[in-house]
Tab-separated table of C-alpha atoms and ligand atoms in Angstrom:
chain	number	residue	atom	x	y	z
Z	33	MET	CA	35.931	-0.805	4.719
Z	34	THR	CA	39.076	-0.067	5.651
Z	35	SER	CA	40.786	-3.225	6.996
Z	36	PRO	CA	42.660	-3.043	10.447
Z	37	SER	CA	45.378	-4.789	9.327
Z	38	LEU	CA	46.735	-1.881	7.422
Z	39	SER	CA	49.721	-0.184	8.920
Z	40	PHE	CA	52.008	1.984	7.643
Z	41	PRO	CA	54.968	4.392	8.523
Z	42	PRO	CA	53.753	8.024	9.135
Z	43	ASP	CA	56.224	9.287	6.355
Z	44	PHE	CA	54.825	6.977	3.545
Z	45	PHE	CA	54.015	8.441	0.218
Z	46	TRP	CA	50.516	7.984	-0.833
Z	47	GLY	CA	49.115	9.056	-4.436
Z	48	CYS	CA	48.808	8.140	-8.009
Z	49	ALA	CA	50.924	7.666	-11.129
Z	50	THR	CA	50.162	8.873	-14.855
Z	51	ALA	CA	52.352	8.887	-17.712
Z	52	ALA	CA	52.375	11.893	-20.519
Z	53	LEU	CA	51.191	10.128	-23.523
Z	54	GLN	CA	48.470	8.420	-21.734
Z	55	ILE	CA	46.565	11.612	-20.413
Z	56	GLU	CA	47.970	14.950	-21.990
Z	57	GLY	CA	46.772	14.998	-25.494
Z	58	SER	CA	47.508	18.299	-27.434
Z	59	THR	CA	50.105	15.994	-29.434
Z	60	GLU	CA	50.954	18.990	-31.522
Z	61	ALA	CA	50.632	21.669	-29.466
Z	62	ASP	CA	53.698	24.235	-28.774
Z	63	GLY	CA	55.861	22.436	-31.140
Z	64	ARG	CA	55.814	19.041	-29.905
Z	65	GLU	CA	57.253	16.495	-32.281
Z	66	PRO	CA	55.793	12.741	-33.024
Z	67	SER	CA	56.607	10.198	-30.852
Z	68	ILE	CA	56.640	6.396	-31.960
Z	69	TRP	CA	53.481	5.763	-30.207
Z	70	ASP	CA	51.487	8.454	-32.265
Z	71	ASP	CA	53.188	7.091	-35.511
Z	72	PHE	CA	52.006	3.431	-34.514
Z	73	CYS	CA	48.843	4.551	-33.669
Z	74	ARG	CA	48.408	6.456	-36.846
Z	75	ASN	CA	49.795	3.695	-39.208
Z	76	HIS	CA	48.220	0.576	-37.477
Z	77	PRO	CA	44.919	1.860	-36.215
Z	78	GLU	CA	43.482	-1.836	-36.230
Z	79	ARG	CA	45.706	-2.940	-33.659
Z	80	ILE	CA	44.484	-0.588	-30.894
Z	81	HIS	CA	40.925	-1.366	-29.585
Z	82	GLY	CA	38.217	0.891	-30.956
Z	83	ARG	CA	41.142	2.408	-33.126
Z	84	ALA	CA	41.990	4.844	-30.311
Z	85	THR	CA	44.912	7.382	-30.364
Z	86	PRO	CA	46.346	9.339	-27.662
Z	87	GLU	CA	44.327	12.343	-28.832
Z	88	PRO	CA	42.686	13.999	-26.715
Z	89	ALA	CA	43.310	11.478	-24.095
Z	90	CYS	CA	42.186	13.296	-20.768
Z	91	ASP	CA	43.311	16.796	-22.035
Z	92	HIS	CA	45.408	17.024	-19.243
Z	93	TYR	CA	47.991	19.387	-21.054
Z	94	ARG	CA	45.090	21.985	-20.670
Z	95	ARG	CA	43.428	20.920	-17.936
Z	96	TRP	CA	46.273	20.358	-15.499
Z	97	GLN	CA	45.221	22.971	-12.907
Z	98	GLU	CA	42.036	20.966	-12.328
Z	99	ASP	CA	43.601	17.797	-12.163
Z	100	LEU	CA	46.101	19.288	-9.462
Z	101	ASP	CA	42.997	20.387	-7.677
Z	102	TRP	CA	41.650	16.893	-7.684
Z	103	ILE	CA	45.041	15.563	-6.243
Z	104	GLY	CA	44.936	18.238	-3.681
Z	105	LYS	CA	40.991	17.672	-2.741
Z	106	LEU	CA	41.926	13.832	-2.511
Z	107	GLY	CA	44.534	14.481	-0.028
Z	108	HIS	CA	47.642	12.794	-2.058
Z	109	ASN	CA	50.957	13.603	-0.704
Z	110	ALA	CA	52.859	12.452	-3.735
Z	111	TYR	CA	52.236	12.429	-7.673
Z	112	ARG	CA	54.042	10.477	-10.232
Z	113	PHE	CA	54.125	11.820	-13.564
Z	114	SER	CA	55.999	11.548	-16.794
Z	115	LEU	CA	57.924	14.284	-18.852
Z	116	SER	CA	57.149	14.242	-22.489
Z	117	TRP	CA	60.426	14.152	-24.010
Z	118	PRO	CA	58.693	14.822	-27.605
Z	119	ARG	CA	57.647	18.225	-26.016
Z	120	GLY	CA	61.357	19.482	-25.931
Z	121	VAL	CA	62.447	22.286	-24.006
Z	122	ARG	CA	59.122	24.098	-24.322
Z	123	GLY	CA	57.465	21.106	-22.764
Z	124	LEU	CA	59.703	21.869	-19.610
Z	125	ASP	CA	57.758	25.230	-19.340
Z	126	PHE	CA	54.550	23.061	-18.736
Z	127	TYR	CA	56.374	20.707	-16.228
Z	128	ASP	CA	57.774	23.736	-14.260
Z	129	ARG	CA	54.481	24.928	-13.923
Z	130	LEU	CA	52.794	21.498	-12.890
Z	131	VAL	CA	55.596	21.001	-10.282
Z	132	ASP	CA	55.135	24.513	-9.167
Z	133	GLY	CA	51.415	23.390	-8.733
Z	134	LEU	CA	52.130	20.171	-7.041
Z	135	CYS	CA	54.331	22.095	-4.587
Z	136	ALA	CA	52.027	24.508	-3.792
Z	137	ARG	CA	49.438	21.839	-2.677
Z	138	GLY	CA	51.828	20.112	-0.626
Z	139	VAL	CA	52.405	17.287	-3.069
Z	140	ALA	CA	55.692	15.409	-3.588
Z	141	PRO	CA	56.568	15.936	-7.551
Z	142	MET	CA	57.957	12.383	-8.738
Z	143	ALA	CA	58.909	12.682	-12.387
Z	144	THR	CA	59.653	9.811	-14.761
Z	145	LEU	CA	61.976	10.977	-17.664
Z	146	TYR	CA	60.874	8.224	-20.034
Z	147	HIS	CA	57.755	6.524	-20.356
Z	148	TRP	CA	57.580	5.083	-23.808
Z	149	ASP	CA	56.976	8.079	-25.939
Z	150	LEU	CA	60.413	8.219	-27.765
Z	151	PRO	CA	60.631	11.058	-30.569
Z	152	SER	CA	60.142	9.268	-34.014
Z	153	ARG	CA	63.119	11.061	-35.307
Z	154	LEU	CA	65.424	8.876	-33.007
Z	155	GLY	CA	63.780	5.389	-34.557
Z	156	SER	CA	64.270	3.107	-31.688
Z	157	TRP	CA	66.151	1.825	-28.884
Z	158	GLU	CA	68.478	0.034	-31.222
Z	159	ASN	CA	69.930	3.286	-32.435
Z	160	PRO	CA	73.228	3.783	-29.987
Z	161	ALA	CA	72.925	7.412	-30.360
Z	162	VAL	CA	69.675	7.367	-28.173
Z	163	PRO	CA	71.334	7.116	-24.648
Z	164	GLU	CA	73.299	10.356	-25.558
Z	165	ALA	CA	69.996	12.287	-26.724
Z	166	PHE	CA	68.139	11.223	-23.761
Z	167	ALA	CA	70.863	12.076	-21.311
Z	168	GLU	CA	71.120	15.647	-22.824
Z	169	TYR	CA	67.221	16.159	-22.311
Z	170	VAL	CA	67.701	14.700	-18.834
Z	171	GLU	CA	69.978	17.510	-18.236
Z	172	LEU	CA	67.709	20.026	-19.355
Z	173	ALA	CA	65.069	18.801	-17.124
Z	174	ALA	CA	67.341	18.475	-14.223
Z	175	ARG	CA	68.553	22.249	-14.571
Z	176	ARG	CA	64.817	23.316	-14.777
Z	177	LEU	CA	63.043	20.929	-12.263
Z	178	GLY	CA	65.761	19.765	-10.099
Z	179	ASP	CA	65.305	22.019	-7.198
Z	180	ARG	CA	61.900	20.885	-6.374
Z	181	VAL	CA	61.298	17.020	-8.033
Z	182	THR	CA	61.685	14.972	-4.961
Z	183	HIS	CA	62.135	11.403	-7.070
Z	184	TRP	CA	63.490	10.932	-10.511
Z	185	MET	CA	62.708	7.679	-12.202
Z	186	THR	CA	64.786	7.595	-15.331
Z	187	LEU	CA	62.736	4.989	-17.492
Z	188	ASN	CA	59.390	3.248	-16.956
Z	189	GLU	CA	59.422	-0.452	-17.414
Z	190	PRO	CA	62.511	-1.181	-19.636
Z	191	ALA	CA	61.923	-4.739	-19.644
Z	192	TRP	CA	58.148	-4.290	-20.850
Z	193	SER	CA	59.652	-1.946	-23.638
Z	194	ILE	CA	61.842	-4.413	-24.644
Z	195	MET	CA	59.474	-7.299	-24.165
Z	196	ASN	CA	56.588	-5.576	-26.471
Z	197	GLY	CA	58.805	-3.652	-28.553
Z	198	PHE	CA	61.445	-6.398	-29.604
Z	199	VAL	CA	60.216	-9.844	-28.423
Z	200	THR	CA	56.360	-9.971	-28.982
Z	201	GLY	CA	56.646	-7.156	-31.588
Z	202	LEU	CA	53.082	-5.820	-30.120
Z	203	HIS	CA	54.241	-2.493	-29.429
Z	204	PRO	CA	56.419	-0.141	-31.817
Z	205	PRO	CA	58.999	-0.785	-33.318
Z	206	CYS	CA	57.088	-4.376	-33.646
Z	207	VAL	CA	60.503	-6.262	-34.171
Z	208	GLN	CA	60.422	-9.996	-33.136
Z	209	ASN	CA	64.052	-10.848	-32.562
Z	210	LEU	CA	65.872	-12.066	-29.199
Z	211	ASP	CA	69.216	-10.768	-30.124
Z	212	ARG	CA	67.830	-7.149	-31.072
Z	213	ALA	CA	65.880	-7.160	-27.924
Z	214	PHE	CA	68.895	-7.675	-25.802
Z	215	GLN	CA	70.737	-4.998	-27.896
Z	216	ALA	CA	68.011	-2.387	-27.488
Z	217	GLY	CA	67.715	-3.468	-23.734
Z	218	HIS	CA	71.226	-2.462	-23.544
Z	219	GLN	CA	70.923	1.185	-24.762
Z	220	LEU	CA	67.998	1.397	-22.156
Z	221	MET	CA	70.409	0.498	-19.804
Z	222	ARG	CA	73.130	2.751	-20.849
Z	223	ALA	CA	70.569	5.519	-21.083
Z	224	HIS	CA	69.648	4.918	-17.360
Z	225	HIS	CA	73.033	5.112	-16.068
Z	226	LEU	CA	74.112	8.092	-18.262
Z	227	ALA	CA	70.702	9.819	-17.191
Z	228	LEU	CA	71.721	9.221	-13.396
Z	229	ALA	CA	75.196	10.457	-13.922
Z	230	ARG	CA	73.807	13.830	-15.165
Z	231	LEU	CA	71.220	14.169	-12.687
Z	232	ARG	CA	73.926	13.757	-10.070
Z	233	SER	CA	76.113	16.225	-11.830
Z	234	ALA	CA	73.406	18.668	-12.101
Z	235	GLY	CA	73.264	18.701	-8.345
Z	236	VAL	CA	69.197	17.845	-7.895
Z	237	ARG	CA	67.929	17.549	-4.560
Z	238	GLY	CA	65.420	14.747	-5.211
Z	239	LYS	CA	66.234	11.055	-4.825
Z	240	LEU	CA	67.092	9.078	-7.944
Z	241	GLY	CA	65.667	5.462	-9.352
Z	242	ILE	CA	63.922	3.801	-12.069
Z	243	ALA	CA	60.516	1.918	-12.308
Z	244	LEU	CA	61.101	-1.570	-13.295
Z	245	ASN	CA	58.269	-3.897	-13.814
Z	246	LEU	CA	58.587	-6.888	-11.792
Z	247	SER	CA	56.780	-10.299	-11.391
Z	248	PRO	CA	57.367	-13.074	-9.036
Z	249	VAL	CA	57.958	-16.193	-11.571
Z	250	ARG	CA	56.162	-19.264	-10.333
Z	251	CYS	CA	56.958	-22.735	-11.889
Z	252	ALA	CA	54.018	-24.196	-13.348
Z	253	GLY	CA	55.263	-27.782	-13.881
Z	254	THR	CA	57.141	-30.317	-11.979
Z	255	SER	CA	59.825	-31.420	-14.530
Z	256	ALA	CA	63.536	-30.228	-14.790
Z	257	LYS	CA	62.815	-28.541	-18.200
Z	258	ASP	CA	59.744	-26.476	-16.288
Z	259	ARG	CA	62.092	-25.534	-13.487
Z	260	ARG	CA	64.516	-24.427	-16.292
Z	261	ALA	CA	61.732	-22.446	-18.332
Z	262	ALA	CA	60.715	-20.630	-15.021
Z	263	ARG	CA	64.627	-19.710	-14.272
Z	264	TRP	CA	65.181	-18.569	-17.635
Z	265	ALA	CA	61.824	-16.181	-17.305
Z	266	ASP	CA	63.138	-14.906	-13.864
Z	267	ASP	CA	66.711	-14.330	-15.224
Z	268	TYR	CA	65.454	-12.215	-17.971
Z	269	LEU	CA	62.293	-10.657	-17.394
Z	270	ASN	CA	63.649	-9.833	-13.623
Z	271	ARG	CA	66.997	-10.143	-12.722
Z	272	TRP	CA	68.530	-8.924	-15.910
Z	273	PHE	CA	67.260	-5.243	-15.586
Z	274	LEU	CA	67.711	-5.490	-11.647
Z	275	GLU	CA	71.217	-6.351	-11.554
Z	276	ALA	CA	71.958	-4.046	-14.404
Z	277	VAL	CA	70.498	-1.243	-12.269
Z	278	VAL	CA	71.621	-2.214	-8.997
Z	279	HIS	CA	75.118	-3.640	-9.715
Z	280	GLY	CA	75.673	-1.810	-13.171
Z	281	ARG	CA	76.406	-5.307	-14.681
Z	282	TYR	CA	74.345	-8.155	-16.202
Z	283	PRO	CA	74.065	-11.393	-14.399
Z	284	GLN	CA	76.972	-13.536	-15.400
Z	285	ALA	CA	75.580	-16.785	-15.944
Z	286	ALA	CA	72.614	-15.471	-17.988
Z	287	ALA	CA	74.700	-13.331	-20.000
Z	288	ARG	CA	77.210	-16.195	-20.961
Z	289	ARG	CA	74.411	-18.362	-21.675
Z	290	LEU	CA	73.257	-15.699	-24.533
Z	291	ARG	CA	76.968	-14.943	-25.226
Z	292	PHE	CA	75.945	-11.372	-24.357
Z	293	GLU	CA	79.285	-9.357	-24.041
Z	294	GLN	CA	78.116	-5.828	-23.761
Z	295	VAL	CA	79.168	-3.966	-20.298
Z	296	LEU	CA	77.885	-0.898	-18.821
Z	297	ASP	CA	80.244	1.769	-18.353
Z	298	ASN	CA	80.418	4.138	-15.398
Z	299	PRO	CA	77.407	2.616	-13.533
Z	300	GLN	CA	75.501	4.732	-11.186
Z	301	PRO	CA	73.798	3.540	-7.862
Z	302	VAL	CA	70.019	3.999	-7.427
Z	303	ASP	CA	68.605	5.821	-4.161
Z	304	PHE	CA	65.577	3.759	-4.421
Z	305	LEU	CA	63.796	0.996	-6.865
Z	306	GLY	CA	60.406	1.530	-8.124
Z	307	VAL	CA	58.292	-1.223	-8.607
Z	308	ASN	CA	55.515	-1.844	-10.828
Z	309	TYR	CA	53.458	-4.502	-10.037
Z	310	TYR	CA	50.407	-6.084	-11.633
Z	311	TYR	CA	50.581	-9.847	-11.849
Z	312	PRO	CA	53.066	-12.801	-11.227
Z	313	LYS	CA	54.090	-15.056	-14.273
Z	314	TRP	CA	53.264	-18.778	-14.394
Z	315	VAL	CA	55.953	-20.555	-16.332
Z	316	ALA	CA	56.179	-23.720	-17.945
Z	317	HIS	CA	58.301	-25.702	-20.552
Z	318	SER	CA	56.840	-25.503	-24.126
Z	319	GLN	CA	57.163	-26.664	-27.438
Z	320	ARG	CA	54.253	-24.697	-28.615
Z	321	PRO	CA	55.243	-22.579	-31.692
Z	322	THR	CA	56.356	-19.051	-30.697
Z	323	GLN	CA	52.937	-17.035	-30.402
Z	324	PHE	CA	52.306	-13.611	-28.663
Z	325	HIS	CA	48.669	-12.351	-27.775
Z	326	LEU	CA	47.353	-9.690	-25.485
Z	327	ASN	CA	43.934	-9.481	-24.712
Z	328	THR	CA	43.050	-6.039	-25.776
Z	329	SER	CA	39.238	-6.252	-25.810
Z	330	GLY	CA	38.450	-7.040	-22.099
Z	331	GLN	CA	36.178	-10.339	-23.409
Z	332	SER	CA	37.104	-12.683	-20.624
Z	333	GLN	CA	37.401	-15.530	-23.384
Z	334	GLU	CA	40.297	-13.820	-25.086
Z	335	LYS	CA	43.353	-15.540	-23.830
Z	336	CYS	CA	46.835	-13.965	-23.524
Z	337	GLN	CA	49.374	-15.920	-24.873
Z	338	PHE	CA	53.359	-16.204	-24.676
Z	339	SER	CA	55.277	-19.055	-25.792
Z	340	LEU	CA	58.765	-19.158	-27.060
Z	341	GLN	CA	59.243	-22.460	-28.942
Z	342	GLY	CA	61.418	-24.842	-27.313
Z	343	ARG	CA	61.883	-22.564	-24.301
Z	344	LEU	CA	58.828	-21.462	-22.227
Z	345	GLN	CA	55.305	-20.593	-22.046
Z	346	PHE	CA	53.242	-18.468	-19.596
Z	347	VAL	CA	50.399	-20.668	-18.429
Z	348	ASP	CA	47.174	-20.109	-16.357
Z	349	SER	CA	47.701	-20.184	-12.818
Z	350	PRO	CA	46.140	-23.134	-11.120
Z	351	ARG	CA	44.039	-20.891	-8.980
Z	352	ALA	CA	43.783	-17.752	-10.944
Z	353	GLU	CA	41.232	-14.987	-10.220
Z	354	LYS	CA	41.423	-12.814	-13.445
Z	355	THR	CA	40.476	-9.628	-14.732
Z	356	GLU	CA	38.542	-9.135	-17.843
Z	357	TRP	CA	41.664	-8.576	-19.704
Z	358	ASP	CA	42.944	-11.915	-18.559
Z	359	TRP	CA	45.227	-10.269	-15.813
Z	360	GLU	CA	45.536	-12.511	-12.591
Z	361	ILE	CA	44.776	-10.967	-9.385
Z	362	ASP	CA	47.514	-11.990	-6.977
Z	363	PRO	CA	48.266	-9.634	-4.125
Z	364	GLN	CA	50.344	-12.408	-2.394
Z	365	GLY	CA	52.680	-11.844	-5.541
Z	366	LEU	CA	53.406	-8.416	-4.177
Z	367	GLU	CA	54.440	-9.369	-0.597
Z	368	ASP	CA	56.603	-12.170	-2.173
Z	369	LEU	CA	58.174	-9.673	-4.585
Z	370	LEU	CA	59.108	-6.877	-1.777
Z	371	LEU	CA	60.542	-9.517	0.360
Z	372	ASP	CA	62.361	-11.022	-2.168
Z	373	LEU	CA	63.969	-7.708	-3.449
Z	374	ASN	CA	64.910	-7.145	0.318
Z	375	ARG	CA	66.742	-10.262	0.674
Z	376	SER	CA	68.429	-9.567	-2.915
Z	377	TYR	CA	69.140	-5.884	-2.100
Z	378	PRO	CA	69.099	-5.489	1.679
Z	379	GLY	CA	67.932	-2.310	2.718
Z	380	LEU	CA	67.605	-0.671	-0.757
Z	381	PRO	CA	64.564	1.504	-0.559
Z	382	LEU	CA	61.368	0.422	-2.549
Z	383	MET	CA	58.386	2.147	-3.668
Z	384	VAL	CA	55.762	0.735	-5.440
Z	385	THR	CA	55.603	3.226	-8.342
Z	386	GLU	CA	52.407	1.270	-10.095
Z	387	ASN	CA	49.556	-0.950	-9.209
Z	388	GLY	CA	46.153	-0.859	-10.014
Z	389	ILE	CA	43.038	-2.685	-11.870
Z	390	GLY	CA	41.819	-1.964	-15.437
Z	391	LEU	CA	38.053	-2.683	-15.573
Z	392	ARG	CA	35.156	-2.316	-17.933
Z	393	GLU	CA	32.973	0.806	-16.451
Z	394	ASP	CA	30.180	2.697	-17.366
Z	395	PRO	CA	31.535	6.637	-18.065
Z	396	SER	CA	29.140	7.543	-15.478
Z	397	CYS	CA	30.297	5.247	-13.046
Z	398	GLN	CA	31.096	5.923	-9.449
Z	399	ASP	CA	30.734	2.818	-7.792
Z	400	ASP	CA	33.904	0.629	-8.218
Z	401	PRO	CA	34.221	-2.000	-5.352
Z	402	GLN	CA	36.401	-4.484	-7.351
Z	403	ARG	CA	38.961	-1.743	-7.433
Z	404	ILE	CA	38.673	-1.071	-3.828
Z	405	ALA	CA	38.931	-4.554	-3.006
Z	406	PHE	CA	42.199	-4.609	-5.370
Z	407	VAL	CA	43.670	-1.962	-3.925
Z	408	GLU	CA	42.849	-2.950	-0.359
Z	409	ALA	CA	44.336	-6.566	-0.871
Z	410	HIS	CA	47.440	-4.978	-2.360
Z	411	LEU	CA	48.081	-2.559	0.490
Z	412	GLN	CA	47.689	-5.441	2.987
Z	413	ALA	CA	50.193	-7.162	1.069
Z	414	ILE	CA	52.485	-4.091	1.363
Z	415	SER	CA	51.584	-3.801	5.205
Z	416	ARG	CA	52.885	-7.606	5.613
Z	417	ALA	CA	56.066	-6.805	3.722
Z	418	LEU	CA	56.746	-3.685	5.940
Z	419	ALA	CA	56.033	-5.736	9.102
Z	420	GLN	CA	58.572	-8.207	7.854
Z	421	GLY	CA	61.338	-5.529	7.355
Z	422	ALA	CA	60.996	-4.583	3.572
Z	423	PRO	CA	61.668	-0.785	3.510
Z	424	VAL	CA	58.743	0.351	1.176
Z	425	LYS	CA	58.607	3.979	1.188
Z	426	GLY	CA	55.012	4.630	-0.958
Z	427	TYR	CA	52.276	3.699	-2.958
Z	428	LEU	CA	51.394	5.118	-6.246
Z	429	MET	CA	48.235	3.715	-7.437
Z	430	TRP	CA	47.705	3.372	-11.261
Z	431	ALA	CA	46.049	5.495	-12.097
Z	432	LEU	CA	44.684	9.144	-11.102
Z	433	MET	CA	42.369	8.980	-14.065
Z	434	ASP	CA	40.949	6.819	-16.787
Z	435	ASN	CA	43.446	6.990	-19.730
Z	436	PHE	CA	44.808	5.916	-23.054
Z	437	SER	CA	45.563	2.393	-21.970
Z	438	TRP	CA	47.597	1.836	-25.011
Z	439	LEU	CA	46.516	-1.205	-26.969
Z	440	ASN	CA	43.527	-1.334	-25.186
Z	441	GLY	CA	42.397	2.183	-26.140
Z	442	TYR	CA	40.244	3.928	-23.711
Z	443	GLN	CA	37.755	0.926	-22.772
Z	444	LYS	CA	40.160	-0.256	-19.687
Z	445	ARG	CA	39.695	2.144	-16.863
Z	446	TYR	CA	42.135	2.415	-14.071
Z	447	GLY	CA	41.353	5.627	-12.817
Z	448	LEU	CA	40.319	7.156	-9.472
Z	449	LEU	CA	38.686	9.632	-11.354
Z	450	ALA	CA	36.406	8.834	-14.087
Z	451	ILE	CA	36.865	10.761	-17.368
Z	452	HIS	CA	33.460	11.268	-19.337
Z	453	PRO	CA	34.424	10.199	-22.975
Z	454	GLU	CA	32.802	13.252	-24.737
Z	455	THR	CA	33.055	15.861	-22.256
Z	456	LEU	CA	36.126	14.908	-20.511
Z	457	GLU	CA	34.567	16.009	-17.301
Z	458	ARG	CA	36.165	14.350	-14.158
Z	459	ARG	CA	34.078	12.582	-11.632
Z	460	PRO	CA	35.714	10.638	-8.455
Z	461	LYS	CA	34.877	7.199	-8.196
Z	462	ALA	CA	33.968	5.792	-4.640
Z	463	SER	CA	37.403	4.337	-4.696
Z	464	ALA	CA	39.052	7.940	-4.791
Z	465	GLU	CA	37.067	8.832	-1.384
Z	466	TRP	CA	37.847	5.218	-0.017
Z	467	TYR	CA	41.686	5.947	-0.791
Z	468	ARG	CA	41.597	9.228	0.918
Z	469	ARG	CA	40.046	7.685	4.034
Z	470	VAL	CA	42.674	4.830	4.470
Z	471	PHE	CA	45.751	7.293	4.597
Z	472	GLN	CA	43.688	9.421	6.611
Z	473	THR	CA	44.048	6.957	9.298
Z	474	SER	CA	47.919	6.692	8.827
Z	475	ALA	CA	49.938	9.800	10.296
Z	476	GLY	CA	51.672	10.155	6.964
Z	477	SER	CA	49.095	11.870	5.355
Z	478	LYS	CA	47.652	15.191	4.859
Z	479	SER	CA	44.159	15.113	6.347
Y	580	LIG	C1	52.141	-0.318	-17.150
Y	580	LIG	C2	52.358	0.756	-17.770
Y	580	LIG	C3	51.312	1.952	-17.802
Y	580	LIG	C4	50.075	1.303	-17.750
Y	580	LIG	C5	49.878	0.007	-17.069
Y	580	LIG	C6	48.630	-0.737	-17.324
Y	580	LIG	O1	53.121	-1.385	-17.781
Y	580	LIG	O2	53.682	1.436	-17.066
Y	580	LIG	O3	51.906	2.939	-18.535
Y	580	LIG	O4	49.336	1.292	-18.644
Y	580	LIG	O5	50.986	-0.809	-17.412
Y	580	LIG	O6	48.865	-1.423	-18.417
Y	580	LIG	P1	47.590	-1.125	-19.581
Y	580	LIG	O7	47.391	0.027	-19.853
Y	580	LIG	O8	48.154	-1.786	-20.799
Y	580	LIG	O9	46.477	-2.320	-19.131
């Protein structure tokens, strides 16, 4: 099955990613406080497929040792997980044991400091006190785990937090207001730079970065208006956050256009850039009323919609192969993205921190040829990017196991490990063994 065209450096990182809220469960254990997602699920059950909640998720908080054993058995040399800020200091005891367990198995611990589970008491990212509160938490985590974590990611997908929290309103705090979106985005970027400063002053040993969701933007029309719409999407969905991270300032022309006057104080460089890639965006000009919709049912006739009146809409690609959740499958987009990043920021180390496919699978499913084909095609894309000089350091597949897929509940399954919905038993799918064989043939893995 493994393609001969896959070629990776010997020190490449191979593993999977997860996020605390999506796998841990135990949302009231050991003094954990509520997060905005716990509240959202409680207050708006109808917005989540099957009225699912992050409880019990995969019960990872209690079954973590078994999960680490799986990571070891599957031969991974890296694991990306997130720290649950709502668990506070007591939660750090848990992550301390987790990190020790990873090190004992020869797996590089890669920690995301914020993956969407904002403590409810802080309100939302519009609150200008949040970045400092985050930095204080980061400092505690740095002191506790800084001697062993190999890679730190401050935030997961700030653009997606802002897009869904403040533009589409589909995620908490369910706001639909562009001005407020950019102000909240600014607090996220302040938090990112403050966190890097704290990690550095704490003297952590790991490399410092962030995981950005990035998509190549493809213009779907031929008019000047279409080209302007595509530029707008690229400027604000990709470049806005990239420039704020890499150069510590917002892209000038894009900021001027919005009359956005915020600046980032004491910006900090990153050691690497985490890239979460799922699909490209096809963009055209639009006069259609502003409208947003995400397919959360997995019924392929349910179309995702994103249109900002007078500005743009996302449209179907002319040649799209799609998942049941209406997400385009385009491995070429990943190669294009990695090459574009290397052109824009030459030499900046890149890590694919998420990439994977959500499928409707029977809980007892062990055969997942679609996932194997998806990952293989994306690994080929990375391999081509590497051959053209893009400094890609690792691939972390989303996800280690089936999990709470936000608005999609538990029906959309991403795991190498299947989780039985009632017994929570873990079972490797065919992709898990396939993935192990892929990197066994590369010198960088434990075999
Ligand atoms: C990313 C998130 C992940 C994960 C993934 C798949 O945006 O960082 O947490 O969930 O998308 O998305 P979904 O679960 O909504 O299909």
